[in-house]
Short mmCIF file of C-alpha atoms in Angstrom, two decimals:
data_model
loop_
_atom_site.label_atom_id
_atom_site.label_comp_id
_atom_site.label_asym_id
_atom_site.label_seq_id
_atom_site.Cartn_x
_atom_site.Cartn_y
_atom_site.Cartn_z
CA MET A 1 115.72 63.36 109.25
CA SER A 2 114.84 65.53 106.26
CA LEU A 3 113.24 68.90 106.80
CA THR A 4 109.54 69.34 105.99
CA TYR A 5 107.47 72.45 105.41
CA GLN A 6 105.45 71.63 108.53
CA ASP A 7 108.65 71.55 110.62
CA LEU A 8 109.20 75.21 109.79
CA GLU A 9 105.72 76.39 110.80
CA LEU A 10 105.96 79.40 113.11
CA PRO A 11 103.94 78.65 116.28
CA ILE A 12 102.62 82.14 117.07
CA TYR A 13 103.53 84.71 114.41
CA ARG A 14 101.33 84.46 111.34
CA ASN A 15 101.63 86.26 108.00
CA THR A 16 100.12 84.53 104.97
CA ARG A 17 100.24 87.61 102.77
CA GLU A 18 101.14 86.33 99.29
CA ILE A 19 104.10 88.37 98.06
CA ILE A 20 105.84 86.11 95.54
CA HIS A 21 104.25 84.47 92.51
CA PHE A 22 106.06 81.90 90.39
CA ASN A 23 105.18 80.07 87.21
CA ILE A 24 106.35 76.54 87.97
CA GLU A 25 106.51 73.23 86.19
CA LYS A 26 105.29 70.23 88.17
CA LYS A 27 105.02 66.77 86.64
CA GLY A 28 105.32 68.33 83.20
CA GLU A 29 102.45 70.75 83.74
CA ALA A 30 102.61 74.53 84.05
CA GLN A 31 101.21 75.76 87.36
CA ARG A 32 101.18 78.90 89.47
CA CYS A 33 102.63 78.88 92.98
CA THR A 34 102.73 81.56 95.64
CA LEU A 35 104.98 82.20 98.60
CA THR A 36 103.97 84.28 101.60
CA LEU A 37 105.87 86.81 103.69
CA SER A 38 106.53 84.05 106.22
CA ASP A 39 107.80 81.81 103.40
CA LEU A 40 110.25 84.52 102.34
CA VAL A 41 111.64 84.70 105.88
CA LEU A 42 111.96 80.92 106.05
CA ALA A 43 113.75 80.77 102.68
CA ALA A 44 116.24 83.40 103.83
CA GLU A 45 116.73 81.56 107.13
CA LEU A 46 117.53 78.31 105.34
CA ALA A 47 119.96 80.17 103.06
CA GLY A 48 121.71 81.67 106.11
CA LEU A 49 120.96 85.27 105.12
CA ASN A 50 120.84 88.08 107.67
CA MET A 51 117.50 89.87 108.02
CA LEU A 52 116.53 93.29 109.33
CA PHE A 53 112.84 93.84 110.15
CA ILE A 54 111.71 97.46 110.35
CA SER A 55 108.32 98.98 111.13
CA ASP A 56 106.34 101.06 113.56
CA THR A 57 105.62 99.49 116.94
CA GLY A 58 103.29 96.54 117.26
CA ARG A 59 103.81 94.88 113.87
CA GLY A 60 105.08 91.61 115.34
CA LYS A 61 108.78 91.90 114.52
CA THR A 62 109.98 90.64 117.88
CA GLN A 63 107.36 87.88 117.90
CA LEU A 64 108.57 86.69 114.50
CA VAL A 65 112.19 86.59 115.63
CA SER A 66 111.21 84.99 118.94
CA ASP A 67 109.37 82.18 117.12
CA ILE A 68 112.46 81.40 115.05
CA TYR A 69 114.69 81.58 118.13
CA THR A 70 112.47 79.23 120.15
CA ALA A 71 110.83 76.87 117.64
CA HIS A 72 113.73 76.42 115.21
CA PHE A 73 116.82 76.70 117.40
CA GLY A 74 115.41 75.51 120.72
CA GLY A 75 116.07 78.83 122.43
CA LYS A 76 119.80 78.35 121.91
CA GLY A 77 121.13 81.60 120.55
CA ASN A 78 122.67 84.93 121.47
CA TRP A 79 119.88 87.46 122.11
CA MET A 80 120.75 91.09 122.68
CA VAL A 81 118.46 94.05 123.26
CA GLY A 82 119.53 97.47 122.03
CA ARG A 83 120.46 99.44 125.15
CA LYS A 84 123.17 101.91 126.07
CA ASP A 85 124.94 99.29 128.17
CA ALA A 86 124.56 96.37 125.74
CA SER A 87 127.86 94.56 125.21
CA VAL A 88 128.77 91.82 122.77
CA LEU A 89 131.85 91.20 124.91
CA ASP A 90 129.60 89.98 127.73
CA LEU A 91 128.22 87.34 125.38
CA PHE A 92 131.46 85.81 124.19
CA GLU A 93 133.99 86.44 126.95
CA ARG A 94 134.10 85.42 130.59
CA THR A 95 136.59 86.05 133.36
CA SER A 96 137.65 83.57 136.00
CA ALA A 97 140.24 83.77 138.79
CA ASP A 98 142.59 81.00 140.01
CA LEU A 99 141.35 80.53 143.58
CA THR A 100 144.11 78.01 144.43
CA THR A 101 146.87 80.58 144.06
CA GLY A 102 144.88 83.69 144.81
CA LYS A 103 146.40 85.31 141.73
CA PHE A 104 144.52 87.11 139.03
CA ASP A 105 145.98 87.65 135.57
CA SER A 106 143.66 89.88 133.53
CA GLU A 107 145.03 88.39 130.31
CA THR A 108 144.80 84.66 131.04
CA ALA A 109 141.64 85.06 133.11
CA ARG A 110 139.69 86.12 130.02
CA THR A 111 138.45 83.12 128.07
CA LEU A 112 136.22 82.66 125.06
CA HIS A 113 132.74 81.32 125.73
CA GLU A 114 132.94 78.46 123.22
CA LYS A 115 129.32 77.40 123.71
CA ARG A 116 127.98 80.83 122.80
CA VAL A 117 130.37 81.17 119.88
CA ALA A 118 128.92 77.95 118.44
CA TYR A 119 125.30 79.12 118.56
CA LEU A 120 123.81 79.35 115.07
CA LEU A 121 121.53 82.33 115.76
CA ASN A 122 122.36 85.87 116.86
CA VAL A 123 119.62 88.43 117.54
CA ALA A 124 119.72 92.20 118.04
CA ASP A 125 116.25 93.33 119.11
CA GLU A 126 115.46 97.05 118.79
CA LEU A 127 119.01 97.73 117.69
CA ASN A 128 118.40 101.43 117.06
CA ARG A 129 117.82 101.86 120.80
CA ALA A 130 121.56 101.37 121.17
CA PRO A 131 124.01 104.25 120.52
CA GLY A 132 126.49 104.17 117.65
CA PRO A 133 129.44 102.59 119.52
CA VAL A 134 127.22 99.75 120.73
CA GLN A 135 125.79 99.28 117.25
CA ALA A 136 129.36 98.90 116.00
CA ASP A 137 129.66 95.87 118.29
CA PHE A 138 126.74 94.31 116.45
CA PHE A 139 128.91 94.20 113.31
CA ASP A 140 130.53 91.06 114.72
CA LEU A 141 127.16 89.35 115.09
CA ALA A 142 126.19 90.28 111.53
CA ASP A 143 129.57 89.24 110.10
CA GLY A 144 129.51 85.91 111.94
CA LYS A 145 132.90 86.61 113.52
CA TYR A 146 134.24 87.77 116.87
CA ALA A 147 137.69 89.24 117.52
CA PHE A 148 139.39 87.79 120.61
CA ARG A 149 143.02 88.38 121.56
CA GLY A 150 143.92 89.48 118.07
CA GLU A 151 142.27 86.52 116.38
CA ARG A 152 138.83 86.12 114.83
CA ALA A 153 136.60 83.32 116.04
CA LEU A 154 133.94 82.15 113.59
CA LEU A 155 130.41 82.24 115.01
CA GLY A 156 128.04 79.35 114.38
CA LYS A 157 129.23 76.18 112.73
CA GLU A 158 129.70 74.67 109.30
CA GLY A 159 129.62 78.16 107.78
CA TYR A 160 126.13 78.93 109.09
CA SER A 161 125.60 81.97 111.31
CA LEU A 162 122.24 83.76 111.14
CA PHE A 163 121.77 87.37 112.27
CA LEU A 164 118.26 88.72 112.85
CA ALA A 165 117.61 92.31 113.90
CA THR A 166 114.58 94.49 114.53
CA MET A 167 114.16 98.25 114.47
CA ASN A 168 111.15 99.65 116.29
CA LEU A 169 110.76 102.87 114.36
CA ASN A 170 108.16 105.59 114.23
CA LYS A 171 107.35 107.22 110.91
CA ALA A 172 108.58 110.80 110.92
CA GLY A 173 106.70 113.69 109.39
CA ASP A 174 108.85 113.65 106.25
CA ASN A 175 107.85 110.02 105.56
CA GLY A 176 111.23 108.85 106.76
CA PHE A 177 112.04 106.88 109.89
CA SER A 178 113.04 108.09 113.32
CA GLY A 179 114.30 106.21 116.35
CA THR A 180 116.36 106.83 119.43
CA PHE A 181 119.64 106.62 117.50
CA ASP A 182 120.51 106.68 113.82
CA VAL A 183 121.49 103.31 112.41
CA ASP A 184 124.99 102.86 111.03
CA ARG A 185 124.83 102.38 107.26
CA ALA A 186 127.26 99.49 107.57
CA LEU A 187 124.61 97.56 109.50
CA TYR A 188 122.16 98.04 106.65
CA ASN A 189 124.78 96.67 104.27
CA ARG A 190 125.27 93.62 106.48
CA SER A 191 121.56 92.88 106.46
CA HIS A 192 121.09 90.80 103.34
CA LEU A 193 117.33 91.36 103.47
CA THR A 194 115.60 94.47 104.82
CA ILE A 195 111.88 93.83 105.25
CA ASP A 196 109.59 96.79 105.89
CA LEU A 197 106.59 95.31 107.73
CA ASP A 198 104.80 98.66 107.48
CA HIS A 199 104.56 98.22 103.71
CA SER A 200 100.91 97.45 102.93
CA ASP A 201 101.80 94.46 100.74
CA PHE A 202 103.77 92.84 103.58
CA ARG A 203 101.29 93.14 106.44
CA PRO A 204 99.36 90.15 107.81
CA THR A 205 96.01 89.52 106.14
CA ALA A 206 92.69 90.13 107.86
CA GLU A 207 92.42 86.36 108.39
CA ASP A 208 95.86 86.35 110.02
CA LYS A 209 94.79 89.06 112.44
CA LEU A 210 91.61 87.18 113.34
CA TYR A 211 93.68 84.06 114.00
CA ILE A 212 96.17 85.93 116.20
CA ARG A 213 93.46 87.72 118.16
CA SER A 214 91.47 84.55 118.73
CA HIS A 215 94.43 82.72 120.25
CA ALA A 216 95.59 85.24 122.84
CA MET A 217 94.73 88.64 124.20
CA ASP A 218 98.08 89.29 125.89
CA PRO A 219 99.81 92.10 123.93
CA ARG A 220 103.27 91.09 125.11
CA VAL A 221 105.62 88.85 123.14
CA LYS A 222 104.56 85.24 123.62
CA HIS A 223 106.97 82.37 124.06
CA ALA A 224 106.44 79.15 122.15
CA GLU A 225 107.41 75.65 123.19
CA LYS A 226 111.08 75.00 122.51
CA LYS A 227 111.94 72.88 119.49
CA ASP A 228 115.36 72.40 117.90
CA ILE A 229 115.49 71.62 114.18
CA SER A 230 118.89 73.23 113.68
CA ALA A 231 120.44 70.00 112.33
CA GLU A 232 117.84 69.88 109.56
CA ILE A 233 118.31 73.61 108.88
CA LEU A 234 122.06 73.04 108.47
CA GLN A 235 121.38 70.23 106.01
CA ALA A 236 119.11 72.50 103.94
CA PHE A 237 121.69 75.30 104.13
CA HIS A 238 124.41 73.11 102.63
CA THR A 239 122.11 72.02 99.80
CA ILE A 240 121.22 75.63 98.99
CA ARG A 241 124.83 76.77 99.10
CA THR A 242 125.95 73.92 96.82
CA ARG A 243 123.27 74.82 94.28
CA SER A 244 124.27 78.49 94.33
CA ARG A 245 127.86 77.55 93.46
CA GLU A 246 126.71 75.86 90.26
CA PRO A 247 125.03 78.79 88.47
CA SER A 248 123.17 78.33 85.21
CA LEU A 249 123.78 80.64 82.25
CA ASP A 250 120.61 82.53 83.21
CA ALA A 251 121.98 83.05 86.71
CA GLN A 252 125.32 84.29 85.38
CA ILE A 253 123.63 86.75 83.03
CA PHE A 254 121.33 88.07 85.76
CA ALA A 255 124.30 88.62 88.07
CA PHE A 256 125.92 90.81 85.41
CA LEU A 257 122.64 92.66 84.75
CA VAL A 258 122.39 93.86 88.36
CA ASP A 259 126.13 94.22 88.93
CA GLU A 260 128.30 96.45 86.74
CA SER A 261 125.57 96.81 84.10
CA LEU A 262 123.61 99.14 86.38
CA ASP A 263 126.62 101.46 86.64
CA TYR A 264 126.11 102.34 82.97
CA CYS A 265 125.23 105.96 82.21
CA GLU A 266 124.47 107.09 78.67
CA LYS A 267 124.77 110.72 79.75
CA ASP A 268 128.40 110.38 80.86
CA ALA A 269 130.39 111.10 77.69
CA LEU A 270 133.74 110.02 79.18
CA LYS A 271 133.31 106.54 80.60
CA HIS A 272 129.55 105.96 80.59
CA GLU A 273 129.70 105.40 84.35
CA LYS A 274 127.46 106.83 87.06
CA GLN A 275 130.10 107.28 89.74
CA GLY A 276 129.45 110.34 91.91
CA SER A 277 127.00 111.98 89.50
CA TRP A 278 124.17 109.60 90.34
CA PRO A 279 121.34 110.30 91.03
CA MET A 280 121.68 114.10 90.67
CA ALA A 281 122.52 113.77 86.97
CA CYS A 282 119.20 111.96 86.39
CA LEU A 283 117.08 115.03 87.16
CA ASP A 284 117.17 116.53 83.65
CA CYS A 285 118.41 113.48 81.75
CA PRO A 286 116.57 112.45 78.56
CA HIS A 287 117.08 108.82 79.63
CA SER A 288 115.47 109.28 83.07
CA ALA A 289 112.65 106.86 82.18
CA ASN A 290 115.17 104.01 81.92
CA ILE A 291 116.03 101.67 84.76
CA CYS A 292 119.45 103.34 85.12
CA SER A 293 117.79 106.30 86.88
CA SER A 294 116.05 104.11 89.48
CA VAL A 295 118.82 101.91 90.83
CA LYS A 296 122.57 101.59 90.81
CA SER A 297 124.70 98.47 90.71
CA SER A 298 124.62 95.88 93.46
CA SER A 299 127.75 95.11 95.46
CA GLU A 300 129.42 91.74 95.17
CA ARG A 301 128.03 90.90 98.61
CA THR A 302 124.51 91.64 97.37
CA VAL A 303 125.00 89.59 94.19
CA GLU A 304 126.00 86.62 96.36
CA SER A 305 122.94 87.20 98.56
CA ILE A 306 120.69 87.24 95.49
CA ALA A 307 122.07 83.89 94.35
CA LEU A 308 121.59 82.33 97.79
CA LEU A 309 118.07 83.70 98.25
CA ALA A 310 117.05 82.56 94.75
CA GLN A 311 118.10 79.03 95.66
CA GLY A 312 116.45 79.39 99.07
CA LEU A 313 113.15 80.30 97.42
CA GLN A 314 113.47 77.31 95.08
CA TYR A 315 114.18 75.02 98.06
CA LEU A 316 111.25 76.40 100.09
CA ALA A 317 108.92 76.00 97.09
CA GLU A 318 109.98 72.36 96.86
CA LEU A 319 109.17 71.83 100.54
CA LYS A 320 105.78 73.48 100.08
CA TYR A 321 104.70 72.07 96.71
CA GLY A 322 106.86 69.02 96.13
CA PRO A 323 109.30 68.63 93.20
CA VAL A 324 108.92 71.77 91.09
CA SER A 325 110.98 73.67 88.55
CA ILE A 326 111.17 77.47 88.76
CA SER A 327 112.69 79.69 86.09
CA SER A 328 116.10 80.93 87.21
CA PHE A 329 115.21 84.43 86.05
CA ASP A 330 111.98 84.43 88.08
CA ALA A 331 113.78 83.28 91.21
CA PHE A 332 116.56 85.84 90.76
CA LEU A 333 114.12 88.68 90.09
CA GLU A 334 112.26 88.00 93.34
CA ALA A 335 115.52 87.63 95.24
CA PHE A 336 116.72 90.95 93.80
CA ARG A 337 113.48 92.57 94.96
CA PHE A 338 114.24 91.82 98.60
CA THR A 339 118.04 91.98 98.78
CA THR A 340 118.69 95.23 96.90
CA TYR A 341 117.36 97.96 99.15
CA HIS A 342 119.24 100.59 101.13
CA GLY A 343 121.69 102.77 99.25
CA ASN A 344 120.98 101.32 95.80
CA LEU A 345 117.73 103.13 95.03
CA ASN A 346 117.36 106.72 93.84
CA ASP A 347 116.71 108.60 97.10
CA ILE A 348 115.68 111.77 95.25
CA ALA A 349 112.98 109.90 93.34
CA ILE A 350 111.87 108.15 96.54
CA GLY A 351 111.27 111.50 98.22
CA GLU A 352 109.76 113.37 95.26
CA LYS A 353 107.75 110.69 93.46
CA TYR A 354 107.10 107.92 95.97
CA ALA A 355 106.49 109.80 99.25
CA GLY A 356 109.36 107.98 100.93
CA ARG A 357 108.06 104.50 100.10
CA ARG A 358 111.17 102.61 99.04
CA GLN A 359 109.45 99.31 98.40
CA ILE A 360 107.19 100.84 95.74
CA LEU A 361 110.20 102.02 93.74
CA MET A 362 111.83 98.63 94.31
CA ASP A 363 108.75 96.84 92.95
CA GLU A 364 108.66 99.12 89.89
CA THR A 365 112.36 98.50 89.31
CA VAL A 366 111.80 94.74 89.42
CA HIS A 367 108.90 95.12 86.97
CA ASN A 368 111.16 97.05 84.56
CA LEU A 369 113.95 94.54 85.00
CA ARG A 370 111.50 91.72 84.26
CA GLU A 371 110.57 93.42 80.98
CA ILE A 372 114.26 93.73 80.09
CA VAL A 373 114.83 90.05 80.85
CA THR A 374 111.83 89.12 78.68
CA SER A 375 113.13 91.24 75.79
CA ILE A 376 116.54 89.50 75.76
CA LYS A 377 115.30 85.91 76.14
CA PRO A 378 115.83 85.23 72.39
CA PHE A 379 119.57 85.65 73.07
CA MET A 380 119.77 83.53 76.23
CA SER A 381 122.08 80.73 75.17
CA LYS A 382 125.76 80.81 74.30
CA GLU A 383 124.89 79.85 70.74
CA ARG A 384 122.56 82.86 70.36
CA LEU A 385 124.46 85.64 72.14
CA ASN A 386 125.57 86.97 68.73
CA THR A 387 122.09 86.68 67.21
CA ARG A 388 120.70 89.67 65.31
CA LEU A 389 116.99 90.33 64.82
CA ILE A 390 114.96 92.58 62.55
CA GLU A 391 112.03 94.38 64.12
CA CYS A 392 109.66 95.75 61.50
CA THR A 393 106.04 96.65 60.78
CA ILE A 394 104.55 95.18 57.63
CA PRO A 395 101.18 96.73 56.68
CA GLU A 396 99.51 93.41 55.87
CA ARG A 397 100.93 91.49 58.83
CA GLY A 398 101.55 94.02 61.58
CA SER A 399 104.58 94.23 63.90
CA MET A 400 107.10 91.40 63.55
CA THR A 401 110.46 90.35 64.97
CA ILE A 402 112.35 87.95 62.72
CA GLU A 403 115.82 86.45 62.44
CA TYR A 404 118.33 88.66 60.65
CA GLN A 405 119.12 87.80 57.04
CA GLN A 406 121.07 90.09 54.73
CA ASP A 407 118.75 89.49 51.75
CA LEU A 408 115.68 90.04 53.92
CA LEU A 409 117.09 93.30 55.28
CA ARG A 410 117.87 94.50 51.75
CA SER A 411 114.30 93.73 50.67
CA ILE A 412 112.85 95.57 53.67
CA GLU A 413 115.02 98.60 52.94
CA GLN A 414 114.05 98.62 49.26
CA LYS A 415 110.36 98.57 50.20
CA LYS A 416 111.00 101.37 52.72
CA ILE A 417 109.41 99.40 55.52
CA PRO A 418 110.10 100.93 58.97
CA HIS A 419 112.50 98.62 60.75
CA LYS A 420 115.23 98.29 63.33
CA VAL A 421 118.12 95.83 63.55
CA LEU A 422 118.48 94.51 67.09
CA ASP A 423 121.20 92.68 68.91
CA LEU A 424 121.81 92.08 72.61
CA PRO A 425 124.02 95.17 73.22
CA THR A 426 121.58 97.46 71.40
CA ILE A 427 118.57 96.29 73.40
CA LEU A 428 120.37 96.61 76.73
CA LYS A 429 121.79 100.08 76.06
CA GLU A 430 118.36 101.36 75.02
CA LYS A 431 117.11 100.25 78.45
CA GLY A 432 120.00 101.85 80.37
CA ILE A 433 121.97 98.64 80.90
CA GLY A 434 125.73 98.29 80.37
CA THR A 435 127.13 95.60 78.06
CA ASN A 436 130.82 95.21 78.91
CA TRP A 437 130.21 91.75 80.37
CA ILE A 438 128.82 90.13 77.21
CA GLN A 439 132.22 89.13 75.81
CA SER A 440 133.03 87.29 79.06
CA ILE A 441 129.83 85.25 78.81
CA LYS A 442 130.59 84.33 75.19
CA LYS A 443 133.89 82.65 76.08
#
């Protein structure tokens, strides 16, 4: 049976806040479509991407995860609560003695719990309530692997293993976060999406709150009726993964834009690389208004997550609106907005200019990146990567951008018309974007 949008409806948690807006083409007509916070979570779930939900208490993080656990996977999953005595070993290993002989061999008595290894969903609720060594055990859940007797068992099946985690955090006085224990940075890196439910743009709408309050007055986490649609989720996952392995030229270019291109630094006279000087070197840099000062390059893991989420958003939009076509750049920009988070943004700017609100800087970065993408669209085909343009202001006709011609340039120069010759490398460098990848795309 094919998956439908109604199949994915969360039974209790509700968040219809519109956070993603796409220009789509449906039946040959241009339309506008929106996806909600819940839609984003569903798209990431179908793409098999790990998610970390953070907020103050009472924002519904655990309810959201519980709905997915119960209504999508039938309550079949590995659920751990962050405590000092939490143990991943207890999930995946069991010990049995041979009662016929009365002998006990500690080595052979330990066996792998195959049923739990095969579960598609792994949850770590309130993970920052667990100390560092216990958090390190959660790495296995996030990586979709478990080490047993020197070998690594793959969690889940058919390449799908979903890790969901929550952090019940209180805002500290410095606009940061505080919890019982600090969270290992490696766990942040293993969370493909980090969603701050305290962010005003991500909170449930007033209508959502009225709906939730009218259905129950019990403040505890509520348990929905069990429903298992994991087979349909696996089918969607394989479709999304196949699509992500066949990237368009737009997708390839975007991957380079957020990868090594964001390591470019005009201020570095030696190699034009940020390296250890970022973001301190941005403080008095004449190029600090460029995107290079806001964000650094994404890791290869993040680039892969962006590609998967972009296809997940496309797939979810198709379930919601029917056959639609979304611009690859639009899908990748929105995916970048939610997958590039911890460690990639300028922490100094976050503290000094944005009062600790990371998502605001992320949204501004996406806005700037969208403008860059728009400015290079005239070059976005292999045939036009070498194109040159002339940008000029003609008194009678105003500002113009026209195809480069030697005779035209000579005429403009003779008439002393203000102008600029543009090509793809020039435009990108002016915006703080590296260009070493362009030759690879041209081949």
